[in-house]
Coordinates of C-alpha atoms in Angstrom, one line a residue:
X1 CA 29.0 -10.7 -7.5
X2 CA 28.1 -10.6 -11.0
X3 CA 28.1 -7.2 -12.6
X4 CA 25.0 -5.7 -13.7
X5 CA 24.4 -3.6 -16.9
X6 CA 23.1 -0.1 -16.9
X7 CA 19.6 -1.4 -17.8
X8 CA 19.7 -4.3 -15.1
X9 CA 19.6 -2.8 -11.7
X10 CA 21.9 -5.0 -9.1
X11 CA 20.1 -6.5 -6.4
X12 CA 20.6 -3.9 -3.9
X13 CA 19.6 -1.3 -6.1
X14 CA 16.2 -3.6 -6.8
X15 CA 16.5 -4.0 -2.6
X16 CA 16.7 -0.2 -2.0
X17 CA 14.1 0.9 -4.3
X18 CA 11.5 -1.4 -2.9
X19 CA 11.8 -0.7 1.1
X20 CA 11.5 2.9 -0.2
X21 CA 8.6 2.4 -1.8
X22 CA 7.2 0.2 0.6
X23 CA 8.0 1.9 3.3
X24 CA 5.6 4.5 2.0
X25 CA 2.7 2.5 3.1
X26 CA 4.1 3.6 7.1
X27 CA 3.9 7.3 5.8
X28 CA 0.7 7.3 4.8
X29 CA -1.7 4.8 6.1
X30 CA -1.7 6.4 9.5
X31 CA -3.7 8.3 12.0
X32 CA -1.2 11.0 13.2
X33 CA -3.5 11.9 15.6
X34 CA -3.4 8.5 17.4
X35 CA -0.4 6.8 15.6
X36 CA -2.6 3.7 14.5
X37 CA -2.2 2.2 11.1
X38 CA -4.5 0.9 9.0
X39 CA -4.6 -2.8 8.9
X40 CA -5.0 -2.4 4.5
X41 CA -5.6 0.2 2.1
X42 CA -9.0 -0.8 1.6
X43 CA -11.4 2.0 2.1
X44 CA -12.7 1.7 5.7
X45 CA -10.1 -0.6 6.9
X46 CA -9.6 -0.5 10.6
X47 CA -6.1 -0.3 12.2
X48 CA -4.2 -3.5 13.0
X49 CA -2.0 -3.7 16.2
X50 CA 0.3 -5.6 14.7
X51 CA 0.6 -3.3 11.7
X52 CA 1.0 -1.0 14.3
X53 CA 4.1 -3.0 15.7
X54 CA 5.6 -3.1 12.5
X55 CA 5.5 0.4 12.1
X56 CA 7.4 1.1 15.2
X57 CA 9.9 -1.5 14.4
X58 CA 9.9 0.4 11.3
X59 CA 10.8 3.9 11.5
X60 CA 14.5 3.6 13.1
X61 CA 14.8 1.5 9.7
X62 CA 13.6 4.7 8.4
X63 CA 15.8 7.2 10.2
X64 CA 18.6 5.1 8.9
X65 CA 17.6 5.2 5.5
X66 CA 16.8 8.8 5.3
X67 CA 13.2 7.9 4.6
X68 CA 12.2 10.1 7.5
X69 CA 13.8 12.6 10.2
X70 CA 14.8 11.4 14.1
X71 CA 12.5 14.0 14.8
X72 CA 9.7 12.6 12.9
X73 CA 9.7 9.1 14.0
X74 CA 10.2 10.3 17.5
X75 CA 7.0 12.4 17.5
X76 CA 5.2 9.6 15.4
X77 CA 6.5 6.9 18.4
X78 CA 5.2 9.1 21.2
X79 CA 2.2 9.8 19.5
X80 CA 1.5 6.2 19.5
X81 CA 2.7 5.0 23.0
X82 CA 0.9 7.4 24.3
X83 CA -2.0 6.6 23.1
X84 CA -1.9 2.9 23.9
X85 CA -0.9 4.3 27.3
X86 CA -4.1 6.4 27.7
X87 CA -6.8 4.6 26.2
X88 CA -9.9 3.0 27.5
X89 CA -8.3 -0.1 29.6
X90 CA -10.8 -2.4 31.0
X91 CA -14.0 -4.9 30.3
X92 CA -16.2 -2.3 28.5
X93 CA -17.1 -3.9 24.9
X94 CA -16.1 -1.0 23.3
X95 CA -12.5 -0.8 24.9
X96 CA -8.7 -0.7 23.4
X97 CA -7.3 -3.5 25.7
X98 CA -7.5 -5.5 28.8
X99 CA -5.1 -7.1 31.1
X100 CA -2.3 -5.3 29.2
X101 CA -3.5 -7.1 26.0
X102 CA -5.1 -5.4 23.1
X103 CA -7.7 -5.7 20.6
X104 CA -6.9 -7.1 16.8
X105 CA -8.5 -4.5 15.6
X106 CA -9.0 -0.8 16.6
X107 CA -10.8 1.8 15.0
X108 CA -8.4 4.2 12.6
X109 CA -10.4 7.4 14.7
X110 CA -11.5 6.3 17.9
X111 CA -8.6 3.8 18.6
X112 CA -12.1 1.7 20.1
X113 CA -12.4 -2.1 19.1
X114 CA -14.2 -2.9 16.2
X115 CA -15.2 -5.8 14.0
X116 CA -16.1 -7.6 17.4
X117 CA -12.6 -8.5 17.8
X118 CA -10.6 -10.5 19.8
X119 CA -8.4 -9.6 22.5
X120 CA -5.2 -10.7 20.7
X121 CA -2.0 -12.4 22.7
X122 CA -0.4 -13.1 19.4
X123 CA -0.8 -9.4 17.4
X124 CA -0.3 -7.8 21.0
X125 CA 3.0 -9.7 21.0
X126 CA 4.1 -7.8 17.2
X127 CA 2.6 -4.8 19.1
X128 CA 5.1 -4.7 22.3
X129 CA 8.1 -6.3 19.8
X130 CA 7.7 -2.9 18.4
X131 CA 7.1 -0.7 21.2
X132 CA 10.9 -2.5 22.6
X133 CA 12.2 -2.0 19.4
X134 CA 11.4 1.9 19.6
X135 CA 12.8 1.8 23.2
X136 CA 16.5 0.0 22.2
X137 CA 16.7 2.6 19.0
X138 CA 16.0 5.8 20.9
X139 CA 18.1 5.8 23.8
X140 CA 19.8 9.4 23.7
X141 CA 19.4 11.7 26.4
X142 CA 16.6 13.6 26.1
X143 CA 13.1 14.0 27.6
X144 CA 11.7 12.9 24.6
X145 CA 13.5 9.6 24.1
X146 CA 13.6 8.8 27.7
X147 CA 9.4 9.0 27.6
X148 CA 9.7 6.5 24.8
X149 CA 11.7 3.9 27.1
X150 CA 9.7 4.8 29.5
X151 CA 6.1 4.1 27.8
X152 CA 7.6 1.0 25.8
X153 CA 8.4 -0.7 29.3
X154 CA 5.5 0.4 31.1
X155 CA 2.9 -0.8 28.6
X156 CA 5.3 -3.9 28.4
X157 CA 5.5 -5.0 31.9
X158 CA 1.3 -4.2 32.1
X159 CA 1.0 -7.5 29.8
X160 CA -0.8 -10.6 32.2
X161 CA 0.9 -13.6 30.8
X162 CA -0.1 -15.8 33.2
X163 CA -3.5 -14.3 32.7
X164 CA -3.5 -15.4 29.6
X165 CA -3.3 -19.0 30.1
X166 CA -6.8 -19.5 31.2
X167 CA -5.6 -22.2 33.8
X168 CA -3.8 -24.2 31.4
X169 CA -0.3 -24.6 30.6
X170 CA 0.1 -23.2 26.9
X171 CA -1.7 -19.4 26.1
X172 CA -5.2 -18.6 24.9
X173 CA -5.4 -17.2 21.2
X174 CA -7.3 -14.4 22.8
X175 CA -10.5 -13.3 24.9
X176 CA -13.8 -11.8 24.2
X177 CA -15.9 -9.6 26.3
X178 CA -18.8 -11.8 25.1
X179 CA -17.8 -15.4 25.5
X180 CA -14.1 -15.3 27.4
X181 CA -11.2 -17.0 26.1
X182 CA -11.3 -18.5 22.9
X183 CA -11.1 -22.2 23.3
X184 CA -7.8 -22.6 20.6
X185 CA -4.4 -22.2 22.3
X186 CA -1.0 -21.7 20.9
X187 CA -0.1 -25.6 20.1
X188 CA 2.0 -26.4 17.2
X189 CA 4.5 -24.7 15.7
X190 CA 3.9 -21.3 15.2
X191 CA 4.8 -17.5 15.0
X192 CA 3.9 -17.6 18.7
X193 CA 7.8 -18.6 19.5
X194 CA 8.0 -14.5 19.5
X195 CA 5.1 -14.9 22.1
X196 CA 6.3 -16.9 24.4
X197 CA 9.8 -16.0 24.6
X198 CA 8.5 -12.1 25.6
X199 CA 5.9 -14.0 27.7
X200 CA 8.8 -15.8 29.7
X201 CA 10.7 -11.9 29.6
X202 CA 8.0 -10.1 31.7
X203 CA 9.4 -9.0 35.0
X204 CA 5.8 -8.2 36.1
X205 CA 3.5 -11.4 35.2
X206 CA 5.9 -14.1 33.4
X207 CA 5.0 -17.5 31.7
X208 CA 6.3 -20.4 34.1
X209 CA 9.3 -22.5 31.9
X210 CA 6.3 -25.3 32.5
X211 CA 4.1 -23.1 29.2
X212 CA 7.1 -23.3 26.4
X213 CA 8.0 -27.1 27.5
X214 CA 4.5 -27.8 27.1
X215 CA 4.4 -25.6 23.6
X216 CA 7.6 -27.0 22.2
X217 CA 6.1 -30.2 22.6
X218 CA 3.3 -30.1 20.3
X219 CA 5.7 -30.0 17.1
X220 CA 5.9 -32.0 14.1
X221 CA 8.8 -33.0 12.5
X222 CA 8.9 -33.7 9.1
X223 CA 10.3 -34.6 5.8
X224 CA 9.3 -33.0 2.9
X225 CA 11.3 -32.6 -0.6
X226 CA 14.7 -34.1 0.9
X227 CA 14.2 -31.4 4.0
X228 CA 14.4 -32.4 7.4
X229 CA 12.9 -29.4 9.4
X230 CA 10.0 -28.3 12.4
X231 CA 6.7 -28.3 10.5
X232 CA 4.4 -25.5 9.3
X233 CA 2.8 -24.7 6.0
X234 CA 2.5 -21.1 5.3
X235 CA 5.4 -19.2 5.1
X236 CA 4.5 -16.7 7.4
X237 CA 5.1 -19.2 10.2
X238 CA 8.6 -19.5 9.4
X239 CA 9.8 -15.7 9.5
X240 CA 7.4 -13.5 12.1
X241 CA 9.4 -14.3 15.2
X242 CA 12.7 -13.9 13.3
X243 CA 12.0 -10.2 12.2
X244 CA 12.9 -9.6 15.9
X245 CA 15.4 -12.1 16.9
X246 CA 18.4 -13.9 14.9
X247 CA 18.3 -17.1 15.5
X248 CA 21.5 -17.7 14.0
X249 CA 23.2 -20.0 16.6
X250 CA 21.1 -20.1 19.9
X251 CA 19.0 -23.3 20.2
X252 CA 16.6 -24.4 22.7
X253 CA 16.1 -28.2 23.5
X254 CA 14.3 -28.7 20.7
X255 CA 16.6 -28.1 17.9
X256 CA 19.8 -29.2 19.8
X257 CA 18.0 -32.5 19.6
X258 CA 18.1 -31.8 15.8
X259 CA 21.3 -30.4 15.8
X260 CA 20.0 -27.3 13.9
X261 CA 18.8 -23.9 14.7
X262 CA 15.2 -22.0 13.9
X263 CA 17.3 -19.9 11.6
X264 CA 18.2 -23.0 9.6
X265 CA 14.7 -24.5 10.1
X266 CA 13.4 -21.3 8.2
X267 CA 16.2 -22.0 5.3
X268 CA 14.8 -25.6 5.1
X269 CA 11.1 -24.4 5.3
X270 CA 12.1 -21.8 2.5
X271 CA 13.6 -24.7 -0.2
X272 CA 10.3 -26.5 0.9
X273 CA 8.4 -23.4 -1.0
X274 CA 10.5 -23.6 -3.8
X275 CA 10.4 -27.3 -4.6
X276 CA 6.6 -26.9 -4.1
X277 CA 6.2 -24.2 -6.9
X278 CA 8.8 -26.0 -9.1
X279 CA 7.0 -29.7 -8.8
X280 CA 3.4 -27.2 -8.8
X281 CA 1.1 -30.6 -8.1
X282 CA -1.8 -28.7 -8.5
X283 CA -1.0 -27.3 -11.7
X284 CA -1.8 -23.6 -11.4
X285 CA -0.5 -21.4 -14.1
X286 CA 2.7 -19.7 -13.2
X287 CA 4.1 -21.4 -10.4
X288 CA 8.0 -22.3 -10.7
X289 CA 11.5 -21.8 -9.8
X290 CA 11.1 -18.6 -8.9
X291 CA 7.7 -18.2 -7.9
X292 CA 6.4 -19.6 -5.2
X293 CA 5.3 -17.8 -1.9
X294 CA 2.0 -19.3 0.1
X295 CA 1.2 -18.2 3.0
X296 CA -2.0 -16.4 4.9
X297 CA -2.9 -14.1 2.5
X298 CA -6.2 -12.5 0.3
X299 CA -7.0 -14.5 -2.7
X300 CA -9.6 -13.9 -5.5
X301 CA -12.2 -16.4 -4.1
X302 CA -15.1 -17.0 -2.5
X303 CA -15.6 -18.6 -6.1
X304 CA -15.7 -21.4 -8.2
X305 CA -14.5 -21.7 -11.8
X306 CA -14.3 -24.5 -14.2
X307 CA -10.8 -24.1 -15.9
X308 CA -9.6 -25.9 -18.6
X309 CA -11.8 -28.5 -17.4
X310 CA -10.6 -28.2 -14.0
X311 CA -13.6 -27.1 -11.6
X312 CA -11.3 -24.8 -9.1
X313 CA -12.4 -23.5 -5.9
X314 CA -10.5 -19.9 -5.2
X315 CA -10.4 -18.7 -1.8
X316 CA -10.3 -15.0 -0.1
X317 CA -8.3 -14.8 3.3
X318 CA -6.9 -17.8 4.1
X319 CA -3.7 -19.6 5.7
X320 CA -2.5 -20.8 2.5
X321 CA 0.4 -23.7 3.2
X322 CA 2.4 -26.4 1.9
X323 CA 2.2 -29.2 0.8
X324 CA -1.2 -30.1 2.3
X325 CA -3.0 -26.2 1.0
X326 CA -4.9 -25.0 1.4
X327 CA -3.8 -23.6 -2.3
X328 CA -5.9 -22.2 -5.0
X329 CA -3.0 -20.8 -7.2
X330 CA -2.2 -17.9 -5.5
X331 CA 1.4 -15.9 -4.5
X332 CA 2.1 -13.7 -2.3
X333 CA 5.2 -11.9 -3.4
X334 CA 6.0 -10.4 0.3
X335 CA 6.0 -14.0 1.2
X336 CA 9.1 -15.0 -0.5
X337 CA 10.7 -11.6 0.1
X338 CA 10.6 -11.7 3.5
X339 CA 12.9 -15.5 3.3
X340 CA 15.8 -13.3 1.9
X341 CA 17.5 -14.0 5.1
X342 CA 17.3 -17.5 4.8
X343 CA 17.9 -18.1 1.4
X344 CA 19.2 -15.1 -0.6
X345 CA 20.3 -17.7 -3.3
X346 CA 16.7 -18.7 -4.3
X347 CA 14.7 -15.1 -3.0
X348 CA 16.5 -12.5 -5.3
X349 CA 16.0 -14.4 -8.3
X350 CA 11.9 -14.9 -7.3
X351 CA 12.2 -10.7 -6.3
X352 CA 13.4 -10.3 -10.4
X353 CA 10.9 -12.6 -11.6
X354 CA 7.8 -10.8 -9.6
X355 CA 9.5 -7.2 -11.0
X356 CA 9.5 -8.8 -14.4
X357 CA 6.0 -9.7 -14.4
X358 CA 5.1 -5.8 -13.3
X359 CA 3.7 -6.2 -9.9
X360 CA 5.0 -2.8 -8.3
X361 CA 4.4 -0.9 -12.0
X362 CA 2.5 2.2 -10.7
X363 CA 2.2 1.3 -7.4
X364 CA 2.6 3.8 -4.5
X365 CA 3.9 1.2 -1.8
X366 CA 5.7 -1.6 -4.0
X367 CA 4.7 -5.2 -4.8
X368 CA 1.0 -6.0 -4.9
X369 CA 0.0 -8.2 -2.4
X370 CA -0.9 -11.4 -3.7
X371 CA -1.6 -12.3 -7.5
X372 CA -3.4 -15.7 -9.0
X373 CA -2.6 -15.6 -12.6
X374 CA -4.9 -19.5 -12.6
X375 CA -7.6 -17.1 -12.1
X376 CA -9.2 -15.6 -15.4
X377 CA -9.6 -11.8 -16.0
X378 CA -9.9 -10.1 -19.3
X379 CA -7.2 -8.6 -20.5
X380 CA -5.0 -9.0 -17.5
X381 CA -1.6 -10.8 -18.4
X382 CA -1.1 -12.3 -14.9
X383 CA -4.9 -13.3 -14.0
X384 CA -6.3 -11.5 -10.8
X385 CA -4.2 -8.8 -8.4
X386 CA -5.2 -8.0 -5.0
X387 CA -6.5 -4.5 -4.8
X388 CA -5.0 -4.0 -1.8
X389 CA -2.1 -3.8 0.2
X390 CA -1.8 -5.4 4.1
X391 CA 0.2 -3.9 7.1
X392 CA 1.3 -7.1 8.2
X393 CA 2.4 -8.1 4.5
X394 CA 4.2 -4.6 4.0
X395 CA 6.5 -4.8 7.3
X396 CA 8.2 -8.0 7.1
X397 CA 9.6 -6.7 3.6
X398 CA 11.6 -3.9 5.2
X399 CA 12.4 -5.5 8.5
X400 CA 14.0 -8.7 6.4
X401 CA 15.5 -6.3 3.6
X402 CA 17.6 -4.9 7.0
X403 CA 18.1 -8.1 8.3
X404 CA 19.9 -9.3 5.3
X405 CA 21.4 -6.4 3.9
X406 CA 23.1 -5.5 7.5
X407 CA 22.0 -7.2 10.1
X408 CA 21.4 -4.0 11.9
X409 CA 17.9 -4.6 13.5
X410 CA 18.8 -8.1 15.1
X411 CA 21.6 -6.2 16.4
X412 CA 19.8 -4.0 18.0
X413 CA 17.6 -5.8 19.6
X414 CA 20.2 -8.5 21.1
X415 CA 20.3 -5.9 23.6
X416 CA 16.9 -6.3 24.6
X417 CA 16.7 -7.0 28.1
X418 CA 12.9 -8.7 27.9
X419 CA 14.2 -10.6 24.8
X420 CA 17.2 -11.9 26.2
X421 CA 15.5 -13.1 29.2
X422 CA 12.9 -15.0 27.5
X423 CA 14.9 -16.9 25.3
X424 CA 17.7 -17.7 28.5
X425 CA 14.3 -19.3 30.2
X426 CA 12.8 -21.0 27.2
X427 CA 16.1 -22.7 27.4
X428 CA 18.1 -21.0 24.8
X429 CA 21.8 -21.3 24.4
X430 CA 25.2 -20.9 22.4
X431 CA 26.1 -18.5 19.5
X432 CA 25.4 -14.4 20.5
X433 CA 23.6 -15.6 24.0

């Protein structure tokens, strides 16, 4: 490894400083009356489930990291599942969850649903990946950590997966008191691999095989930049399911008809990202070897500017992709960070870059979210910076930092009985299986 001088930190040091800061966003932007975490730092913001299932996954990554006591994260855990565990379960409008399934968004006080919400199978999923997480981690024997196994199991095995199917062979995005099921289903390649493979787990209300044949064969398979990999366009796609499982090895039908694994699909996906912000069609300022990054994200829009004689249409929350967009010119550091698995080669030198253009410079939990330096601003250097920070975005940095660094999460959960039974019916096979 190439030495470092005193005023260049190495890449670990870079690596340790930013989960710790970070991981501050899991310190502070929670109810500790309910456990719930807010789903941004924007004033008012309601609580994500899925940030909520980061932040379980999160805090043995703490422990380890002295970043918080055993004690602490136990308490914080428990406060949580039991709160999931207690709250209003049924059709009321105003409820937490139904058929073991939660709602996108809760309110930060009540834990109620808000914002009219769906009943979310995929941020559910991220929810009970980090409930089992918390049950692997704290196994010791005490009352306290056997509650936690427990809970995490209980709420786990309360999840109706075939429920969720609506009659049909692949699952429902989600349901509504209002209207039902929401007509989209999980087709294409997706972060939903997580989903069905703890679907397929459930000892109390499985997925047949039939739903992740029927899934796996909506993909695309494409060529893109001198890559051969499983199709998607925004980064996000490419990592969520892998935050939980390693992938290293273990191939379903799919990819040992392509003689690769997801792990190596995600490596592939990751050049794609790179080659795309080094050939920048588009022509967005900034964009190059080491920056790149589009994925769903906030962006500057809705607006429309006429740049350099360019009429450009910026977007807010979007799915941003490649090659197809949509793009408007703007990078979500977190996006690239949380490749570093994949391609360590090609991240750390996009994590310098992002440092060197003073994204985490007085910043309580480190990068910014997204940046768009097409977009102008007076007297801003890099164009426009997202005011906020997301849950979702501020999770996959730590849980990847650990993945790469160690290893030490996957590891963990390789012993995860649900986990390991729903990749072994999805088909799985080889390597740590």
């Amino acid at each position: 490894m190439k030495r470092s001088s005193a005023a260049e930190p190495t890449n670990d040091a870079l690596l340790d400083d930013l989960r710790r800061q970070t991981f501050g966003y899991f310190l502070h932007e929670v109810n500790p009356a309910n456990g719930l975490v807010a789903d941004s730092t924007q004033e008012g913001s309601p609580s994500s489930i899925a940030a909520v299932g980061f932040a379980l996954a999160l805090y043995p990554i703490g422990v380890k990291h002295g970043l918080m006591t055993r004690d602490e994260a136990i308490q914080r855990t428990l406060t949580t599942l039991r709160f999931f565990r207690n709250s209003s379960h049924g059709t009321a409008r105003d409820a937490t969850g139904y058929k073991g399934f939660y709602y996108h968004f809760l309110d930060m006080r009540t834990g109620r649903r808000t914002w009219r919400s769906e009943l979310s199978t995929i941020d559910t999923t991220f929810l009970l990946a980090g409930m089992l997480t918390a049950a692997e981690y704290f196994d010791a024997d005490t009352a306290s950590e056997r509650e936690i196994g427990t809970l995490a199991g209980e709420l786990y095995r309360r999840a109706d997966w075939q429920w969720a199917l609506d009659g049909g062979d692949t699952v429902s995005h989600g349901w509504t008191p209002e209207t039902g099921f929401i007509k989209y289903r999980w087709q294409g390649y997706s972060e939903a691999l997580l989903l069905y493979v703890l679907g397929l787990g459930s000892p109390t209300h499985p997925l047949p095989a039939r739903s992740y044949a029927a899934w796996s064969s909506t993909y695309q398979w494409r060529k893109l930049y001198g890559h051969e990999f499983l199709y998607a366009g925004p980064l996000f796609i490419h990592q969520f399911s892998h935050l939980w499982v390693d992938f290293r090895g273990i191939q379903d039908a799919f990819m040992r008809a392509h003689e690769i694994d997801y792990f190596e699909n995600s490596r592939r996906a990751t050049y794609v990202q790179q080659a795309y912000g080094r050939r920048n069609p588009r022509r967005f300022a900034g964009y190059g070897e080491d920056c790149w990054g589009l994925t769903a994200s906030h962006g500057p829009g809705p607006a429309t500017r006429r740049i350099h004689g360019v009429e450009r249409r910026f977007r807010d929350y979007v799915a941003r992709g490649v090659p197809h967009g949509p793009d408007d010119g703007t990078i979500a550091p977190w996006a690239a960070l949380a490749s570093l698995p994949f391609a360590p080669e090609i991240v750390l030198p996009a994590l310098r870059h992002f440092d060197q253009l003073g994204l985490k410079v007085s910043d309580p939990y480190g990068f910014k979210a997204t940046f768009n330096e097409t977009f102008p601003l007076k007297n801003d250097r890099i164009g426009w910076v997202s005011p906020w920070h997301l849950g979702i975005n501020q999770g996959p940095i730590i849980m990847m930092i650990e993945n790469y660094q160690t290893g030490w999460l996957w590891t963990l959960m390789r012993r995860c009985e649900p986990l390991v039974t729903g990749l072994r019916r999805a088909g799985f096979l080889n390597g740590w299986l």
